[in-house]
Amino acid sequence: MPDNSSYLVVPSAALWLFVLVIVGISCVALAVVLSRARRARNMKLARLEAGSVRSPLPEFEKNGQSAAAALVQWSPETLRHILAKELPDAQVIVVSNREPYIHNRNGDGIQLVVPASGLVSALEPITRACAGTWIAYGGGSADALVVDENDRVEVPPENPSYTLRRVWLSEEEQQGYYLGFANEGLWPLCHIAFTRPIFRASDWEAYEAVNRKFADTVVAEARNERPIVLVQDYHFALLPRMIRERLPEAIIITFWHIPWPNSEVFSICPWREKILEGLLGSSIVGFHTQFHCNNFIDSVDRFLESRIEREDSAISYGGQISLVHAYPISIEWEPARQAQLPDVAQCRRHIREKFGLADDVRLCVGVERLDYTKGILDRFTALDELLRLHPEWIGKVAFLQIAAPSRGTLPAYQQLHEECLRQAEDLNRRYGRDGYTPVLMVTEHHSQEQVYEIYRAADVCLVTSLHDGMNLVAKEFVAARNDEQGVLLLSMFAGASKELLEALIVNPYDATMMGDALLQALTMSSEEQRQRMQRMREVVRDNNVYRWAGSMLLDAARLRKRVAVDRAVGAAPTSSGNVISLLDRRRVAAL
């Protein structure tokens, strides 16, 4: 039989030679491509350095973090200067569900209530500084008695500086839009607190109808075609698109105060595309952190046909650009109500007398709405861990929980209230003794003055959110402590933990870690407290609420100027009056 092995060697060698040639050609081609890319990048950098190409959004201006902003003393006067210089004659309209002032019947008279709300605390000084118009749901029992024929009332009563325009909702609308879709649907969807969201078609219909009603009100209140509209929170996801359809030249800034979930979690919502389309009616969509911005962009990328420029956090959808920026919200500095309070020593005496605390008992406090996202039960577990492992602290530490009733008709909140009371009673039974109650659970509304008095009296403030966009309680506690004492124990899942790095950062799901951190807080020296508090106060002072608002207004001014430049050079701006050329400019600059 003939030996054919020699016939097999030649084809095999030829095959290997062919493979080597292909690999060689590929390497050469790759080298050429990389060389051209480097050359193009170098040419682009040279043009930018020469100023021949205007960057659509300078790096130091991204996400409201202008380099010059850190050098500015942000105040109401700063905001007024920005409006006068950058946005002359601009009308500022704020839209939120909650109103900054509530009028309730009180016997034969009317009582004015200022709600203890983080959103109100942040936005009320802004609207005062801008002499703007605030549109909100009028839910007070006497709200309708104090408005004029156009449903307006000038506020604050002692020094009117802006207009509050009230919108009236029926009981059915409030049930479906607010308690239903917003708080049984969107709220648990956006918070990692393991509470299942509930979505009903009837709630969605009410949500759409109420958003349309608010859009009608914005249009009615607008004095011209180009107002600056600040839309607040998850109650109004559809509102930006509705306003855009009626006021195409408006600058619409939507700020989402709660977290934005990742795209897989967001996919649970049956009306996910409509919510995204509604929000992309905004000129700017704002969140507290870049992480939540990224989640929002990922959701748009997954569910809508859009063009996304991640480097500039810009989304092109429906012929319009929406910028997606991080603006960490803050509080007024210094809080006006603090000047009305006595010094820290007097606050401590008053609170201890009020709650029957001995002088040698260390006071830990928690202040918030009664909500399952706030980690109240986890604080009780941490206290249990401390007292179990360190019994020498029994009788020497007490925890005061102020939990304002909230959404009490919803089953999840009723269950939480019952569980909090049950766990507090259990701790008091196991560790309490004559004259000593380890847990003081107070489920009542408190005024801001009362809350600040509690902050000033505390040795430790616990902010242990399971998930939070920012949490202004942390910043309020820091602002209240002008004695530079007290310890902030802060959840890593609150946006504030990205700024207040000198707090004791904890994982509220880790009971052992929480107990150890609580012990560290209780035993921290006065000098260490001072060093930590000084730095945190600097952060809150420099990044106050006026900077938050000023950053958004400056971005609004830049948008408006770009449109003016486009028109001046004969470009065709979009009907939305937005910056449609943003992505195209990046691609032109890359050529």
XYZ file of C-alpha atoms in Angstrom:
591
model
C 0.000 0.000 0.000
C 1.525 3.372 -0.997
C 2.669 5.792 1.717
C 0.552 8.993 1.380
C 1.982 10.860 4.355
C 4.139 13.047 2.110
C 1.019 14.281 0.339
C -0.451 15.447 3.631
C 2.551 17.531 4.682
C 2.310 20.107 1.908
C -1.360 21.077 2.381
C -0.851 21.317 6.147
C 2.186 23.580 5.766
C 0.333 25.744 3.267
C -2.576 26.100 5.659
C -0.316 27.263 8.479
C 1.434 29.681 6.157
C -1.941 31.107 5.136
C -2.954 31.560 8.784
C 0.306 33.363 9.587
C -0.161 35.705 6.638
C -3.709 36.582 7.765
C -2.528 37.231 11.331
C 0.275 39.410 10.057
C -2.060 41.465 7.887
C -4.465 41.888 10.842
C -1.666 43.117 13.100
C -0.543 45.639 10.504
C -4.117 46.850 10.014
C -4.616 47.189 13.782
C -1.387 49.163 14.086
C -2.531 51.524 11.328
C -5.916 52.026 12.974
C -4.352 52.753 16.362
C -1.855 55.141 14.799
C -4.611 57.060 13.037
C -6.699 57.153 16.209
C -3.771 58.589 18.170
C -3.125 61.142 15.448
C -6.793 62.156 15.372
C -6.894 62.443 19.166
C -3.751 64.575 19.232
C -5.133 66.842 16.510
C -8.395 67.191 18.419
C -6.551 68.086 21.636
C -4.455 70.640 19.755
C -7.575 72.256 18.308
C -9.205 72.344 21.748
C -6.119 73.907 23.304
C -6.083 76.491 20.532
C -9.716 77.260 21.243
C -10.818 76.478 17.689
C -13.485 74.012 18.857
C -15.891 74.788 21.687
C -16.422 71.790 23.963
C -20.144 71.150 24.395
C -19.762 70.803 28.154
C -16.424 71.561 29.858
C -15.272 68.843 32.230
C -15.247 71.162 35.263
C -18.837 72.200 34.558
C -20.260 68.706 34.372
C -22.977 67.749 36.814
C -23.126 71.186 38.358
C -19.566 70.987 39.712
C -18.075 74.192 38.348
C -14.532 74.807 39.560
C -15.443 78.401 40.369
C -18.432 77.285 42.439
C -16.212 76.290 45.356
C -14.920 79.863 45.605
C -18.384 81.411 45.809
C -20.142 82.190 49.080
C -23.564 80.829 48.139
C -26.485 82.801 49.562
C -29.879 84.206 48.524
C -28.010 87.237 47.168
C -25.903 84.922 44.994
C -29.048 83.424 43.483
C -30.567 86.819 42.831
C -27.329 87.886 41.147
C -27.385 84.786 38.918
C -30.968 85.480 37.925
C -30.291 89.152 37.218
C -27.090 88.549 35.248
C -27.596 85.179 33.569
C -31.386 84.894 33.375
C -32.776 88.447 33.280
C -36.572 88.626 33.402
C -36.801 84.847 33.829
C -39.826 83.558 35.692
C -39.045 80.679 38.077
C -41.877 78.201 38.731
C -41.519 75.402 41.294
C -43.865 72.411 41.126
C -44.205 69.903 43.961
C -46.883 67.773 45.551
C -46.314 69.131 49.059
C -46.900 72.813 49.734
C -44.526 74.919 51.859
C -47.342 76.426 53.957
C -50.543 74.692 55.037
C -53.621 76.443 56.428
C -55.731 74.301 58.757
C -58.888 75.030 60.731
C -58.229 75.407 64.433
C -61.462 75.910 66.318
C -62.871 79.200 65.111
C -59.548 80.300 63.632
C -56.964 79.248 61.084
C -53.584 77.784 61.988
C -50.566 78.104 59.714
C -48.403 74.959 59.554
C -44.920 74.730 58.046
C -44.374 71.015 57.281
C -41.153 69.406 58.501
C -40.170 68.248 55.028
C -36.714 67.959 53.520
C -38.018 69.063 50.140
C -39.725 72.114 51.617
C -36.647 72.949 53.700
C -34.518 72.921 50.554
C -36.831 74.685 48.120
C -38.561 77.308 50.246
C -35.503 79.574 50.633
C -34.831 79.185 46.892
C -38.299 80.310 45.887
C -38.073 83.234 48.305
C -34.753 84.316 46.827
C -36.122 84.093 43.271
C -39.501 85.714 44.034
C -40.987 82.824 42.103
C -44.270 80.928 41.948
C -44.727 77.634 43.814
C -47.457 75.317 42.517
C -48.580 72.570 44.924
C -51.529 70.494 46.061
C -53.692 72.392 48.529
C -54.476 69.783 51.157
C -55.029 71.937 54.258
C -58.517 72.088 55.715
C -58.508 75.891 55.433
C -56.356 76.259 52.300
C -59.307 77.264 50.145
C -60.332 79.999 52.595
C -57.172 82.079 52.276
C -56.535 82.068 48.504
C -57.735 84.728 46.079
C -60.046 84.174 43.098
C -57.091 82.663 41.170
C -56.228 80.194 43.959
C -53.116 82.167 44.900
C -51.780 83.326 48.266
C -48.662 85.384 48.976
C -46.197 83.768 51.392
C -44.563 83.776 53.903
C -47.327 85.635 55.753
C -44.948 87.773 57.841
C -42.881 88.818 54.814
C -44.523 87.910 51.477
C -41.842 87.233 48.874
C -43.354 84.694 46.468
C -46.685 83.288 45.288
C -48.142 79.947 46.343
C -50.585 78.632 43.717
C -52.729 75.807 45.019
C -54.153 72.943 42.950
C -57.241 71.151 44.194
C -57.565 67.357 43.997
C -60.548 65.153 44.738
C -60.306 62.352 47.279
C -60.286 59.833 44.405
C -57.456 61.660 42.635
C -55.396 61.865 45.820
C -55.975 58.180 46.548
C -54.980 56.979 43.091
C -52.221 59.446 42.165
C -50.505 59.944 45.533
C -51.215 57.004 47.830
C -51.635 54.574 44.948
C -49.255 54.913 42.033
C -46.696 57.274 43.615
C -46.370 55.654 47.050
C -47.442 52.046 46.569
C -45.830 51.831 43.142
C -42.911 54.180 42.459
C -41.720 54.628 46.047
C -40.985 50.933 46.801
C -39.817 50.409 43.192
C -37.077 53.025 43.627
C -35.969 52.035 47.139
C -34.128 48.835 47.931
C -36.168 48.083 51.037
C -37.675 44.766 49.930
C -41.254 45.985 49.865
C -43.083 44.822 46.761
C -44.434 47.634 44.560
C -48.130 47.527 43.700
C -49.303 48.745 40.292
C -52.976 49.236 39.399
C -54.342 50.526 36.091
C -56.780 52.810 37.943
C -53.907 54.381 39.912
C -51.993 55.001 36.695
C -55.009 56.724 35.145
C -55.306 58.994 38.194
C -51.566 59.711 38.040
C -51.848 60.753 34.386
C -54.879 62.934 35.099
C -53.244 64.744 38.024
C -50.036 65.335 36.068
C -52.193 66.841 33.292
C -53.952 69.077 35.812
C -50.628 70.388 37.091
C -49.420 70.955 33.524
C -52.503 73.086 32.867
C -51.702 75.102 35.993
C -48.069 75.664 34.977
C -49.185 76.960 31.577
C -51.744 79.241 33.220
C -49.145 80.661 35.626
C -46.431 81.182 32.992
C -46.085 84.865 32.109
C -44.338 84.128 28.814
C -43.236 81.253 26.587
C -39.862 80.798 28.303
C -40.239 80.183 32.041
C -37.795 78.116 34.072
C -39.819 75.297 35.595
C -38.381 73.263 38.497
C -40.359 69.999 38.674
C -39.912 68.111 41.930
C -39.857 64.398 42.521
C -41.529 61.148 41.577
C -45.067 62.506 41.781
C -44.614 64.212 38.396
C -42.763 61.861 36.061
C -45.140 62.721 33.190
C -45.255 66.463 33.797
C -42.108 67.560 31.894
C -43.345 66.135 28.575
C -46.797 67.624 29.119
C -45.303 71.070 29.780
C -42.935 70.733 26.813
C -45.888 70.123 24.477
C -47.495 73.386 25.583
C -44.411 75.539 26.280
C -41.732 74.329 23.852
C -39.370 77.211 24.704
C -39.386 76.538 28.460
C -36.321 75.386 30.385
C -37.590 72.429 32.413
C -35.394 71.057 35.210
C -36.762 67.919 36.839
C -35.192 66.860 40.121
C -35.819 63.269 41.258
C -35.334 63.334 45.033
C -35.377 59.571 45.602
C -33.004 56.918 44.201
C -33.338 55.637 40.636
C -33.193 51.812 40.461
C -31.135 49.778 38.046
C -32.765 48.960 34.721
C -33.723 45.414 35.708
C -35.631 46.604 38.772
C -37.183 49.465 36.795
C -38.460 46.961 34.224
C -41.033 45.838 36.808
C -43.096 48.975 36.152
C -45.789 48.316 33.500
C -45.582 51.947 32.266
C -41.793 52.213 32.258
C -41.522 53.629 28.709
C -44.105 56.336 29.384
C -42.327 57.392 32.578
C -39.011 57.674 30.761
C -40.612 59.568 27.868
C -42.225 61.940 30.353
C -38.968 62.681 32.143
C -37.122 63.193 28.858
C -39.350 66.165 28.210
C -36.950 67.895 30.630
C -34.038 70.056 29.602
C -32.172 68.656 32.610
C -32.952 65.610 34.755
C -31.235 65.848 38.140
C -30.407 63.275 40.805
C -28.438 63.430 44.051
C -25.615 61.141 42.951
C -23.879 60.145 39.721
C -24.753 56.528 40.480
C -28.458 57.300 40.168
C -27.775 59.286 36.981
C -26.062 56.221 35.537
C -29.005 53.995 36.471
C -31.402 56.377 34.734
C -29.288 56.480 31.576
C -29.078 52.672 31.579
C -32.874 52.470 31.845
C -33.304 54.798 28.880
C -30.726 52.807 26.915
C -32.610 49.584 27.595
C -36.181 50.676 26.955
C -36.140 53.592 24.483
C -34.633 54.134 21.038
C -32.314 57.029 21.853
C -28.839 58.439 21.314
C -26.747 58.551 24.479
C -23.481 60.389 25.074
C -22.313 58.991 28.395
C -19.269 61.209 28.648
C -21.491 64.279 28.696
C -24.455 62.548 30.386
C -26.697 63.616 27.508
C -29.651 61.788 25.952
C -31.181 62.605 22.579
C -34.774 61.451 22.293
C -37.577 62.667 20.063
C -35.458 65.441 18.538
C -34.473 66.886 21.901
C -31.481 66.681 24.218
C -31.872 66.052 27.947
C -28.844 66.458 30.191
C -28.668 64.062 33.153
C -26.706 65.643 35.999
C -25.988 65.062 39.683
C -26.883 67.929 42.016
C -26.474 66.917 45.687
C -29.255 68.723 47.534
C -28.547 70.449 50.817
C -30.011 72.852 53.367
C -30.001 76.563 54.093
C -26.828 77.814 55.785
C -27.061 78.836 58.479
C -30.585 77.619 59.229
C -32.717 80.653 60.003
C -34.600 78.819 62.746
C -31.380 78.144 64.651
C -31.084 81.785 65.649
C -34.383 81.413 67.518
C -33.101 78.559 69.687
C -31.327 78.759 73.051
C -27.750 77.541 73.384
C -26.863 73.844 73.406
C -26.717 73.575 77.200
C -30.256 74.925 77.562
C -31.538 72.633 74.807
C -30.001 69.637 76.571
C -31.606 70.582 79.902
C -35.020 71.112 78.336
C -35.046 67.834 76.370
C -33.814 65.829 79.341
C -36.483 67.312 81.588
C -39.157 66.724 78.929
C -38.350 63.022 78.542
C -37.231 62.281 82.090
C -33.576 61.555 81.321
C -30.937 61.631 84.033
C -27.898 63.854 83.550
C -25.530 60.887 83.133
C -27.617 59.187 80.401
C -26.216 59.560 76.880
C -28.921 60.526 74.372
C -29.120 58.986 70.881
C -31.773 60.341 68.519
C -33.434 59.496 65.217
C -35.731 61.967 63.448
C -37.777 61.228 60.309
C -41.097 60.180 58.880
C -42.306 56.748 59.898
C -41.193 54.938 56.757
C -39.845 51.462 56.053
C -36.899 52.903 54.083
C -35.469 54.716 57.133
C -34.101 51.712 59.016
C -35.824 52.465 62.327
C -36.116 48.809 63.292
C -32.427 48.329 62.512
C -31.563 51.048 65.046
C -33.495 49.177 67.704
C -31.561 46.030 66.785
C -28.271 47.952 67.096
C -29.247 49.186 70.560
C -30.154 45.643 71.535
C -26.738 44.475 70.295
C -24.970 47.162 72.325
C -26.823 46.461 75.569
C -26.506 42.683 75.197
C -22.746 42.708 74.561
C -21.960 45.675 76.828
C -24.395 45.501 79.751
C -22.448 48.238 81.534
C -24.325 50.669 79.244
C -27.714 49.617 80.593
C -29.073 52.661 82.383
C -26.516 54.949 80.722
C -27.847 55.310 77.170
C -31.324 56.084 75.819
C -32.638 56.243 72.283
C -35.253 58.866 71.346
C -37.022 58.090 68.070
C -39.134 60.894 66.605
C -41.252 59.300 63.862
C -43.809 61.583 62.270
C -46.872 59.618 61.096
C -46.874 59.165 57.324
C -49.192 57.448 54.821
C -50.895 55.703 57.704
C -53.710 54.313 55.559
C -51.305 52.100 53.586
C -50.882 48.541 54.969
C -47.052 48.586 54.780
C -46.927 51.689 57.000
C -49.477 50.356 59.464
C -47.444 47.176 59.811
C -44.230 49.151 60.333
C -45.832 51.284 63.058
C -47.029 48.208 64.925
C -43.651 46.482 64.621
C -41.774 49.558 65.878
C -43.998 49.816 68.939
C -43.675 46.095 69.604
C -39.865 46.120 69.366
C -39.579 49.263 71.523
C -41.764 47.669 74.194
C -39.631 44.513 74.073
C -36.400 46.456 74.608
C -37.932 48.468 77.432
C -39.172 45.296 79.113
C -35.778 43.561 78.911
C -33.481 46.462 79.736
C -35.665 49.024 81.483
C -35.756 49.630 85.205
C -37.224 52.163 87.613
C -36.462 55.634 86.299
C -34.835 54.318 83.097
C -36.490 53.671 79.731
C -33.999 52.736 76.983
C -36.325 53.494 74.032
C -38.586 56.535 73.764
C -40.818 56.172 70.702
C -42.670 59.395 69.823
C -44.947 59.159 66.783
C -45.968 62.800 66.538
C -45.318 65.689 64.185
C -42.722 68.185 65.400
C -41.997 71.700 64.194
C -38.594 72.469 62.727
C -37.711 74.457 65.856
C -38.521 71.434 68.030
C -36.485 69.149 65.754
C -33.445 71.425 65.893
C -33.690 71.570 69.669
C -33.531 67.757 69.738
C -30.506 67.769 67.414
C -28.692 70.175 69.726
C -29.486 68.068 72.773
C -28.267 64.777 71.283
C -24.969 63.007 71.860
C -25.468 60.784 68.792
C -27.738 61.117 65.750
C -28.559 57.923 63.865
C -29.402 58.182 60.146
C -29.611 54.518 59.134
C -31.591 54.613 55.891
C -31.876 51.313 54.063
C -31.888 53.387 50.851
C -32.109 57.157 50.458
C -31.506 59.704 47.736
C -29.774 62.125 50.118
C -31.329 62.391 53.617
C -31.247 65.953 54.857
C -31.584 64.939 58.524
C -27.860 64.191 58.457
C -27.057 67.684 57.191
C -29.550 69.336 59.551
C -27.914 67.633 62.544
C -24.483 68.864 61.444
C -25.797 72.401 60.865
C -27.447 72.439 64.310
C -24.211 71.639 66.131
C -22.420 74.976 66.242
C -20.834 73.689 69.461
C -18.937 71.232 67.223
C -19.949 68.280 69.388
C -22.073 65.213 68.748
C -21.538 62.158 66.532
C -23.339 61.350 63.277
C -23.860 57.649 62.590
C -24.748 57.499 58.871
C -25.896 54.745 56.521
C -23.706 53.962 53.530
C -26.924 53.730 51.509
C -27.851 57.393 52.017
C -26.614 59.900 49.452
C -25.291 62.067 52.291
C -22.598 59.436 52.995
C -20.876 60.508 49.749
C -20.326 63.977 51.248
C -20.166 63.620 55.038
C -17.159 61.323 55.096
C -16.276 62.165 58.710
C -19.476 60.549 59.973
C -19.361 56.959 61.229
C -20.451 55.205 58.024
C -22.357 51.964 58.663
C -24.226 49.173 56.912
C -27.666 49.170 58.573
C -28.182 45.524 57.606
C -25.142 44.519 59.716
C -26.308 44.485 63.352
C -22.834 43.753 64.716
C -21.287 46.649 62.796
C -24.074 48.954 63.929
C -23.621 47.959 67.565
C -19.854 48.504 67.362
C -20.324 51.901 65.694
C -22.803 52.942 68.370
C -20.257 52.024 71.056
C -17.581 54.000 69.192
C -19.901 57.011 69.030
C -20.715 56.854 72.743
C -17.054 56.617 73.745
C -15.627 59.125 71.233
C -13.520 61.852 72.784
C -14.646 65.466 72.693
C -11.619 66.423 70.576
C -12.353 63.760 67.939
C -15.977 64.854 67.834
C -14.818 68.422 67.234
C -12.463 67.488 64.420
C -15.100 65.416 62.636
C -17.856 67.962 63.130
C -15.726 70.891 61.950
C -15.049 69.189 58.624
C -18.681 68.147 58.121
C -19.876 71.665 58.883
C -17.477 73.022 56.269
C -18.957 70.636 53.700
C -22.564 71.590 54.494
C -21.679 75.285 54.578
C -19.908 75.240 51.209
C -22.414 72.915 49.523
C -25.579 74.544 50.817
C -28.994 74.661 49.198
C -28.202 77.896 47.379
C -25.334 76.202 45.588
C -27.667 73.305 44.683
C -30.181 75.678 43.143
C -27.523 77.975 41.684
C -25.865 75.072 39.871
C -29.144 74.154 38.211
C -29.927 77.759 37.303
C -26.448 78.244 35.817
C -26.923 75.122 33.710
C -30.300 76.495 32.622
C -28.605 79.741 31.618
C -26.004 77.851 29.584
C -28.740 75.970 27.753
C -30.532 79.179 26.922
C -27.333 80.841 25.668
C -26.535 77.893 23.409
C -29.926 78.203 21.784
C -29.331 81.927 21.269
C -25.938 81.227 19.661
C -27.437 78.575 17.387
C -30.041 81.032 16.220
C -27.501 83.787 15.694
C -25.361 81.627 13.389
C -28.364 80.414 11.453
C -28.584 76.960 13.028
C -31.980 75.379 13.217
C -32.849 74.874 16.868
C -35.383 72.298 17.843
C -38.944 73.224 18.582
C -38.167 72.428 22.232
C -35.697 75.286 22.457
C -33.117 72.780 23.692
C -29.547 71.873 22.671
C -30.069 69.388 19.854
C -26.610 70.114 18.429
C -24.830 68.859 21.561
C -24.192 65.290 20.392
C -23.552 66.343 16.807
C -20.905 68.807 17.956
C -19.061 66.034 19.745
C -19.032 63.936 16.592
C -17.866 66.854 14.445
C -15.098 67.620 16.926
C -13.945 63.988 16.746
C -13.409 64.068 12.973
